[in-house]
Structures are given as structure tokens and as C-alpha cells.
Short mmCIF file of C-alpha atoms in Angstrom, two decimals:
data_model
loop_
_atom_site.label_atom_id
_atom_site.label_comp_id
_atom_site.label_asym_id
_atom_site.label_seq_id
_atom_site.Cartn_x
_atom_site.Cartn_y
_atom_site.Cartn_z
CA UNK Y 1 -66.32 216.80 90.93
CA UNK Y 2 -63.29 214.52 90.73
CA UNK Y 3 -62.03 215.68 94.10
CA UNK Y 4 -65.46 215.18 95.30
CA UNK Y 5 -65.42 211.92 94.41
CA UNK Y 6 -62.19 210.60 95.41
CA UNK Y 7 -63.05 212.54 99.09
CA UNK Y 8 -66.60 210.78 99.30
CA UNK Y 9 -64.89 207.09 98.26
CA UNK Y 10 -62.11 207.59 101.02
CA UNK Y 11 -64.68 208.50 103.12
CA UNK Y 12 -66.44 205.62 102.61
CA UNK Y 13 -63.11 203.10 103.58
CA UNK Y 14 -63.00 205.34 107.10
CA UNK Y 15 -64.68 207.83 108.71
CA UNK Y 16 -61.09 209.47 109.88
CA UNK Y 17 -60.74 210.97 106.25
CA UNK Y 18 -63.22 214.01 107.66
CA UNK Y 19 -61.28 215.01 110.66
CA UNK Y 20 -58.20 214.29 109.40
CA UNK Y 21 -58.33 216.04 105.89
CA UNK Y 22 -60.12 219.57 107.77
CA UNK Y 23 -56.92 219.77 110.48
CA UNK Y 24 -54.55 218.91 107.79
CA UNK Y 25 -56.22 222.44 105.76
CA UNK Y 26 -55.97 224.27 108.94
CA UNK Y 27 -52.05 223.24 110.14
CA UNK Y 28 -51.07 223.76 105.95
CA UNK Y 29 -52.61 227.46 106.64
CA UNK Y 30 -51.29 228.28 109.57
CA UNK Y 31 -47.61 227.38 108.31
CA UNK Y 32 -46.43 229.31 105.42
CA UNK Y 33 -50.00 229.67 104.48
CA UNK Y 34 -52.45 227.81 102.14
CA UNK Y 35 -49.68 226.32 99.66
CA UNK Y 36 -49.70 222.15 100.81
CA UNK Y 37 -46.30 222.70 102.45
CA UNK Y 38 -47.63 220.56 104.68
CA UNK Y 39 -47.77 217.34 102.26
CA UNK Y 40 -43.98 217.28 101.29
CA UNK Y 41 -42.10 214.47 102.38
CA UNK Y 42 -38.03 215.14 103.32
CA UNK Y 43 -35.65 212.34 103.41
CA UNK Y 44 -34.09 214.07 106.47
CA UNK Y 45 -37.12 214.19 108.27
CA UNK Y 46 -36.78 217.95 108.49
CA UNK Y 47 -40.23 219.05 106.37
CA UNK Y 48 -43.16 220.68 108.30
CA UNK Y 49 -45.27 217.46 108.67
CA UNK Y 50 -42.33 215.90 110.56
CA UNK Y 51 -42.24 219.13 113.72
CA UNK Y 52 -43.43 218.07 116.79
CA UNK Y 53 -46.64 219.65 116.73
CA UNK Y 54 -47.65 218.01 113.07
CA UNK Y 55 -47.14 214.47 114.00
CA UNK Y 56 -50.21 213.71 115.02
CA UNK Y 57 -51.77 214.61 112.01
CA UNK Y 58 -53.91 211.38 110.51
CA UNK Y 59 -52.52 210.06 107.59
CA UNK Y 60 -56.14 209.60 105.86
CA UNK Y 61 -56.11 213.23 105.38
CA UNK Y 62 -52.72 212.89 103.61
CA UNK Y 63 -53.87 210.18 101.52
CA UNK Y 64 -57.65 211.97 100.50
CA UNK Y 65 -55.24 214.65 99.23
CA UNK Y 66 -52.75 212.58 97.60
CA UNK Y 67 -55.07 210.60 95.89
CA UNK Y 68 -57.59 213.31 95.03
CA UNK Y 69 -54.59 214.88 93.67
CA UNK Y 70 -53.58 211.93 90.92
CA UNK Y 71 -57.17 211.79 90.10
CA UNK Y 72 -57.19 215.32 88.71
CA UNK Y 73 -53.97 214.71 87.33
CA UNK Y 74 -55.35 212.08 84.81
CA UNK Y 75 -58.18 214.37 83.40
CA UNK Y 76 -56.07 217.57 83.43
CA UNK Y 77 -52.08 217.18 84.10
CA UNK Y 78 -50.32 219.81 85.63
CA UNK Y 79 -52.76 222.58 86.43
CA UNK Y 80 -54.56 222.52 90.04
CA UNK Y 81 -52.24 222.68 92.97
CA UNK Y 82 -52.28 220.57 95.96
CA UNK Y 83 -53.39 223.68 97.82
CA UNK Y 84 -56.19 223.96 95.86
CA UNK Y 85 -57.07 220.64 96.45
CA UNK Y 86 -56.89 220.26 99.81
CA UNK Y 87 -59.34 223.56 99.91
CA UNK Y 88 -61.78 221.74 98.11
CA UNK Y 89 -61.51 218.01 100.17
CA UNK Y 90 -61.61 220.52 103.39
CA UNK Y 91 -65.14 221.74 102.28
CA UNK Y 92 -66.39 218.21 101.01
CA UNK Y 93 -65.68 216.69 104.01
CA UNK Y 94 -67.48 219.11 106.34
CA UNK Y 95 -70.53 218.47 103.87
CA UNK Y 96 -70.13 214.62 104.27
CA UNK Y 97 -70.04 215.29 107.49
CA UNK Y 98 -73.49 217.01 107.41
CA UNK Y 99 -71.93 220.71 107.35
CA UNK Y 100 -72.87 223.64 104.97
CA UNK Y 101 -71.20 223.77 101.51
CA UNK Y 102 -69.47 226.98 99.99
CA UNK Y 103 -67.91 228.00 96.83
CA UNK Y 104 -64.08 227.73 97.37
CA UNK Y 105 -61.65 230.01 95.81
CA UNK Y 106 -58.88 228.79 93.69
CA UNK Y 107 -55.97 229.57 92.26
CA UNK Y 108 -53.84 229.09 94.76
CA UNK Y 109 -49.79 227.47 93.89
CA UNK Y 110 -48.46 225.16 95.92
CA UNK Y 111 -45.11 226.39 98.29
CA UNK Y 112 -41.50 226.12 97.86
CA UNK Y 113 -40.55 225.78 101.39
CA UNK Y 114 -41.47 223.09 104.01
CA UNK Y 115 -39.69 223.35 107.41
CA UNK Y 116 -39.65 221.87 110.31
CA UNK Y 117 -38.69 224.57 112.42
CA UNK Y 118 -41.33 227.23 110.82
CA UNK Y 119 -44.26 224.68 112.63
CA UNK Y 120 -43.28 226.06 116.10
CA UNK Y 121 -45.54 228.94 117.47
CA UNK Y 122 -47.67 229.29 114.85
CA UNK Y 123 -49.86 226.81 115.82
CA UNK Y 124 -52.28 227.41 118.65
CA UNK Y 125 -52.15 225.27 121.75
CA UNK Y 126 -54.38 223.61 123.57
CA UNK Y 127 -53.27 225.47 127.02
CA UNK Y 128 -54.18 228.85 125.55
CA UNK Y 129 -56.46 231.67 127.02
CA UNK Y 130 -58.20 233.83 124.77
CA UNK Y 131 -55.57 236.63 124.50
CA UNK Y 132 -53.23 234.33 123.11
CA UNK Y 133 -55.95 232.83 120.79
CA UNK Y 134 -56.50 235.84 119.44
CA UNK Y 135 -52.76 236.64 118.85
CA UNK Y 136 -52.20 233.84 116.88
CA UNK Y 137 -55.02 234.22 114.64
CA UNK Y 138 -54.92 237.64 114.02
CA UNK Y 139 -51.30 236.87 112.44
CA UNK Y 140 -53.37 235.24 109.83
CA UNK Y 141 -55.63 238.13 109.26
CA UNK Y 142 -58.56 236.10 111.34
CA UNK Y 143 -60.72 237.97 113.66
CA UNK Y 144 -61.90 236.44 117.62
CA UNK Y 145 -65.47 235.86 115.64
CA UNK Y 146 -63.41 233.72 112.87
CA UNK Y 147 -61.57 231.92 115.58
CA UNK Y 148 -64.55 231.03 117.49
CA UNK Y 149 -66.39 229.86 114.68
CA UNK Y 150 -63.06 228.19 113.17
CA UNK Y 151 -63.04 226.44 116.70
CA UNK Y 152 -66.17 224.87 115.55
CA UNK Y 153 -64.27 222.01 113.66
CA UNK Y 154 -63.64 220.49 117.06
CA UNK Y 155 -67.39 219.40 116.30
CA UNK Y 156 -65.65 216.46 114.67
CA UNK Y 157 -62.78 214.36 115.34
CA UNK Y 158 -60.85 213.39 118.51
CA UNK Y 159 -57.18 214.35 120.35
CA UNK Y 160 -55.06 212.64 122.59
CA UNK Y 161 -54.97 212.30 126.03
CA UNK Y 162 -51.97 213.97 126.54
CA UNK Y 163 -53.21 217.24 125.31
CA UNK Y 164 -55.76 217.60 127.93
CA UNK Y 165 -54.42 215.18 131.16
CA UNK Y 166 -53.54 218.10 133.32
CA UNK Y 167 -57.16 219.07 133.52
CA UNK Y 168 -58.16 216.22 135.31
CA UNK Y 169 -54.41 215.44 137.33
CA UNK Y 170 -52.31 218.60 137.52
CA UNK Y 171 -54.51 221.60 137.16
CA UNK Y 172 -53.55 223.95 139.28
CA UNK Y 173 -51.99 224.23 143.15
CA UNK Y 174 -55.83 224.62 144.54
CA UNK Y 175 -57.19 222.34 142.42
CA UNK Y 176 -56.32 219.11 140.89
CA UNK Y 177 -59.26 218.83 138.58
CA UNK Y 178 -59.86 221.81 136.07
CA UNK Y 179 -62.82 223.51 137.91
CA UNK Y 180 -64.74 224.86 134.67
CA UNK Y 181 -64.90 221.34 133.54
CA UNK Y 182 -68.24 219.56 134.16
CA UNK Y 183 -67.85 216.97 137.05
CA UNK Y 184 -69.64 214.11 135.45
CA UNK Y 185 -67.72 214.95 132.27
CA UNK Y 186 -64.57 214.63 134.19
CA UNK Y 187 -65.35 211.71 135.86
CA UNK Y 188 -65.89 210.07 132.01
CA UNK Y 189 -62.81 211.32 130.95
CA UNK Y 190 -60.36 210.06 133.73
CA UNK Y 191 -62.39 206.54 133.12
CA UNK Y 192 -60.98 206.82 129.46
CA UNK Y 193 -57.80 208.32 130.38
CA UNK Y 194 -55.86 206.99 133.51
CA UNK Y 195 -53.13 208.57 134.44
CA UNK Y 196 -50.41 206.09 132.51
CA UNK Y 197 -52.61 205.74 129.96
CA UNK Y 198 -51.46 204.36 126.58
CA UNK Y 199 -50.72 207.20 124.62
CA UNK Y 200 -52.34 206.50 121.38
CA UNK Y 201 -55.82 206.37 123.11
CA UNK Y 202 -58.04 209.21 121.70
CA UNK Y 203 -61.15 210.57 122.75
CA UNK Y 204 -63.62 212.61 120.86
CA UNK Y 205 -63.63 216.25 120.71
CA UNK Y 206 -67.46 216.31 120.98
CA UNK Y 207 -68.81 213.82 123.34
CA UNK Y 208 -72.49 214.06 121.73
CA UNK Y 209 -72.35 213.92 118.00
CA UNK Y 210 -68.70 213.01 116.99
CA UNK Y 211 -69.09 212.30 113.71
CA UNK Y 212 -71.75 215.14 112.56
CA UNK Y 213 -70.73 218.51 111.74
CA UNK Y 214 -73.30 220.88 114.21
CA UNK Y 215 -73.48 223.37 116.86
CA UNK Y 216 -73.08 221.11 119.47
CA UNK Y 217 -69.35 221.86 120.34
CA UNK Y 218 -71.32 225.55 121.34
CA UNK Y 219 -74.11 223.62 123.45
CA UNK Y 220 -71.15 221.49 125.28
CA UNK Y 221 -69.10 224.50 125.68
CA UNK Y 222 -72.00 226.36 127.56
CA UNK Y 223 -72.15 222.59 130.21
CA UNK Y 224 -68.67 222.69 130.93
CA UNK Y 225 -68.19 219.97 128.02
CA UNK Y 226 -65.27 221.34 126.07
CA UNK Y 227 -62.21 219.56 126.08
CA UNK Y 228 -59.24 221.37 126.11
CA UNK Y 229 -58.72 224.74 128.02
CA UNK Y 230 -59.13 226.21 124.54
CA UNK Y 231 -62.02 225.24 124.00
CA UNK Y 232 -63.89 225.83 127.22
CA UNK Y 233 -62.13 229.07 127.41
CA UNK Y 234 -63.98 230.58 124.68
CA UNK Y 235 -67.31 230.46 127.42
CA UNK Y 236 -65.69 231.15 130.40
CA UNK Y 237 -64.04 234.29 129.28
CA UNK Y 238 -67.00 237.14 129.23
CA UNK Y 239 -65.16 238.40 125.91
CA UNK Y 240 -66.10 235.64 123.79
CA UNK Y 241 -69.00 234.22 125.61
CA UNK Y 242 -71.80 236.17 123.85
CA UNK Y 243 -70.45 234.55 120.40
CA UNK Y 244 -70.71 231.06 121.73
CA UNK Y 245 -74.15 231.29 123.27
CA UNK Y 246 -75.05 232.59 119.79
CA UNK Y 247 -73.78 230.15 117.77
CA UNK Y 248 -74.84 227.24 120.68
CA UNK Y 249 -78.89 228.47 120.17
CA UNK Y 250 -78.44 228.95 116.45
CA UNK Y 251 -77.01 226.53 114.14
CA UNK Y 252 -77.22 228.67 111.15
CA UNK Y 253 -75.17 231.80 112.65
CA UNK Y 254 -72.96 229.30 112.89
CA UNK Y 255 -73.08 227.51 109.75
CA UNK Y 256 -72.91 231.42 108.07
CA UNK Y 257 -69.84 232.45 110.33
CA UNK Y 258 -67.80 228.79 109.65
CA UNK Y 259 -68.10 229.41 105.80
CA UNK Y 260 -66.97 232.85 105.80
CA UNK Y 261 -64.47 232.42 108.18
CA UNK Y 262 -63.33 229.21 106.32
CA UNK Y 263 -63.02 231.38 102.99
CA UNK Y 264 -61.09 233.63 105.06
CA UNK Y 265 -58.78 230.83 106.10
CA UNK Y 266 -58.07 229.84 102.62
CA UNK Y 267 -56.85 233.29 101.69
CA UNK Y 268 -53.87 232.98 103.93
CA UNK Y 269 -50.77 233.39 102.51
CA UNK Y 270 -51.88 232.38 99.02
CA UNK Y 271 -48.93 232.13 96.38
CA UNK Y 272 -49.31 232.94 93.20
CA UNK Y 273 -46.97 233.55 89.97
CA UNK Y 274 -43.79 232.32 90.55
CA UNK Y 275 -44.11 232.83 94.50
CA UNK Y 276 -45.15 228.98 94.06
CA UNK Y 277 -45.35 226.23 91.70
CA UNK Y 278 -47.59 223.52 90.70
CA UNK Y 279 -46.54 220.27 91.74
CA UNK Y 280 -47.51 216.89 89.98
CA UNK Y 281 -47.06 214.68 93.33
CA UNK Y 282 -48.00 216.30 96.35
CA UNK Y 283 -45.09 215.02 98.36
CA UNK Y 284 -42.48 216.13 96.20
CA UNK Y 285 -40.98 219.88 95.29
CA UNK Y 286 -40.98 219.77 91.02
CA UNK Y 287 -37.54 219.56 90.80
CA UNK Y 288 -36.64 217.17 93.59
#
């Protein structure tokens, strides 16, 4: 409840905290697994929110867990980790959002490394085809069904334009613009992102409903609407396609697959014992 709170009350100063705080869950998992070595903050510069491929993490979704964090720490000092509390702000913002709720697990202790150079392909890439999808997510014990429903998140929030330009400048030696992208749709996007376009200008992951948590990623998917070659690869590959036409006609498959494959998520690389620790500021190792 205290998390809940603090999550819904960030919420409420900007909408960024629900996009933010879900990516900031997945990139923690991905990296060392669940265990908020994410959060720590190096002097050098050298912890795992300062690689390359971290930096454009929001801070809101820092902050949520940060200050969810001292919350708990007034009513009960030293015993939930900051990996069990970003778990928990990762489901109550996909229910703020208008997403299903679940039951999280907990128990997890929070990690005793954070390195840059461990961020580095373990992270999936925009650019990917499926194959390579699936590779990186079955090093997590996740399943092409978990990824595609995990790939659901980009229901919500927004990315850069440099993570998707060559679609519309560069694509490919017969074709400038990505082909499996929706013509209208790329005419929209090129309006919004000119070739020397500031870089900080962001677009929305889901062009219809970017700040509700539905199927509609699946339904835009299935017009050509997804935005990075990640995304719309998951329909144009015949492997994955009958998955995405499921979820796209059937919100609750999808609801059912997101929870379980969230759950799934937060089992990844859980420490326990005195594989990990419990930290009192989320930033800092204990004994820094």
C-alpha cells in the first residue's frame, strides 16, 4: 500500500512516471537480473544506468522508486529491497495505466554489482528480427510467447527518433522507406522527425492510445503501425504472427499472457541470502 501510494502521487505530478518506472523494471532485469542494479549511482560514471544503452532511461522512474523506497523505509527500516520495490511500482503503474493487476512475488535482495560494461548485449535492440529476439530472451528463461506479450509495454510510452530514423531515410539499397511500415504512418512520422531533427524529440510508441495500457500495440502491429523494426517484426514474420493477431482481437489473452509473463520477468536472476543485500538508499551499495 505505501508503494502504491507514493507510485499513484508521482503519477499524479507526470504522466512519465508509468513508462518510465515499467522500462526501468525491464532494463534492471535484463542486467544482472531483478536486484535494482540499475538504481546505483557511481562517482566514476561507470554503474549500469550510466552505459550507453541506459541513458535514456526517464528519471521519473528513478525517482517513483527512490521515493517509494524512503516511504517504506519510515514504517519498516531495513527490510524490502529496492528490487522488490520496483516489482511492485512496475505492476501499479500498468494498473494506473488501465492494465490488469497481479500478485507480485517478493523476496527478492538487491545486487552487489552495477557495471557499465555488463549493459551491452543484453539488451534487445530496436533493429532486431525475431531470431535474435528470441535469443536474447531466452537467456532470461523467457519464451517467444513471453516476449511478444512483454513487447506489449510499448502500449505506453514513447522513444526517440534516432532509434527508428533509418526506417523512413536509410532503409535499405531498394528502398529508402521501410516497406512494412504503413505509408500514411510514415508520412506522420517524417513530419515529426526530419532528418536533423533535434534529438530529444520523442514520439509515442502507440500512435492511438499512448497513455492507456491495451491491445492496441497488437491492432497497430497488424496496419503496419509499429514503430521500430522490432516491433513490426513480430507480424511480419509468419512465426510470431498467429500470437499477435491473437492478442490484437483479444484483449484478455493478452492481459493473461502480460501478467504471467511479467511474473516470469521478475524471477530473473533473483538474489537471495547473502547473494545480495538490502540497501537503505537505492542509489548507494550498504557499505559505500
Amino acid at each position: 500500500m505505501i508503494v502504491k501510494q507514493v507510485v499513484s502521487t508521482k503519477f499524479s505530478q507526470t504522466f512519465v512516471t508509468i513508462p518510465a518506472t515499467l522500462r526501468l523494471f525491464f532494463h534492471d532485469c535484463f542486467v544482472e537480473g531483478c536486484d535494482a542494479s540499475v538504481m546505483i549511482a557511481s562517482p566514476n560514471g561507470d554503474a549500469e544506468k550510466d552505459a550507453q544503452d541506459n541513458l535514456s532511461l526517464a528519471g521519473d522512474g528513478f525517482d517513483t522508486v527512490i521515493k517509494a523506497k524512503q516511504a517504506v523505509e519510515v514504517q519498516c527500516p531495513g527490510i524490502v529491497s529496492c528490487a522488490d520495490i520496483l516489482a511492485l511500482a512496475a505492476r501499479d503503474v500498468v494498473v494506473l495505466a488501465g492494465g490488469p493487476s497481479w500478485e507480485v512475488e517478493l523476496g527478492r535482495r538487491d545486487g552487489l554489482v552495477s557495471q557499465a560494461s555488463k549493459v551491452a548485449g543484453n539488451l534487445p535492440d530496436p533493429e532486431f528480427n525475431l531470431v535474435q529476439l528470441n535469443t536474447i530472451f531466452a537467456k532470461n528463461n523467457l519464451t517467444q510467447f513471453d516476449m511478444i506479450a512483454l513487447s506489449g509495454a510499448h502500449t505506453l510510452g514513447f522513444s526517440h527518433c534516432n532509434r527508428f530514423s533509418n526506417r523512413l531515410y536509410s532503409f535499405s539499397s531498394s528502398s529508402v522507406v521501410d516497406p512494412s511500415l504503413d505509408p500514411n504512418y510514415a508520412q506522420q512520422l517524417m513530419q515529426a522527425c526530419p532528418q536533423n531533427v533535434d534529438p530529444s524529440i520523442a514520439i509515442n510508441m502507440d500512435p492511438e492510445t499512448p497513455r492507456t495500457f491495451d491491445n492496441l500495440y497488437y491492432q497497430n502491429l497488424v496496419s503496419g503501425k509499429g514503430l521500430f523494426t522490432s516491433d513490426e517484426v513480430l507480424f511480419s514474420d509468419p512465426a510470431s504472427q498467429p500470437t499477435v493477431s491473437d492478442f490484437a482481437s483479444n484483449p484478455g489473452n493478452f492481459n493473461g499472457a502480460f501478467i504471467t509473463s511479467m511474473r516470469k520477468l521478475g524471477r530473473v536472476g533473483v538474489k537471495t541470502g547473502n547473494e545480495g543485500e538490502i540497501r537503505m538508499d537505492c542509489t548507494k551499495f550498504k557499505d559505500a
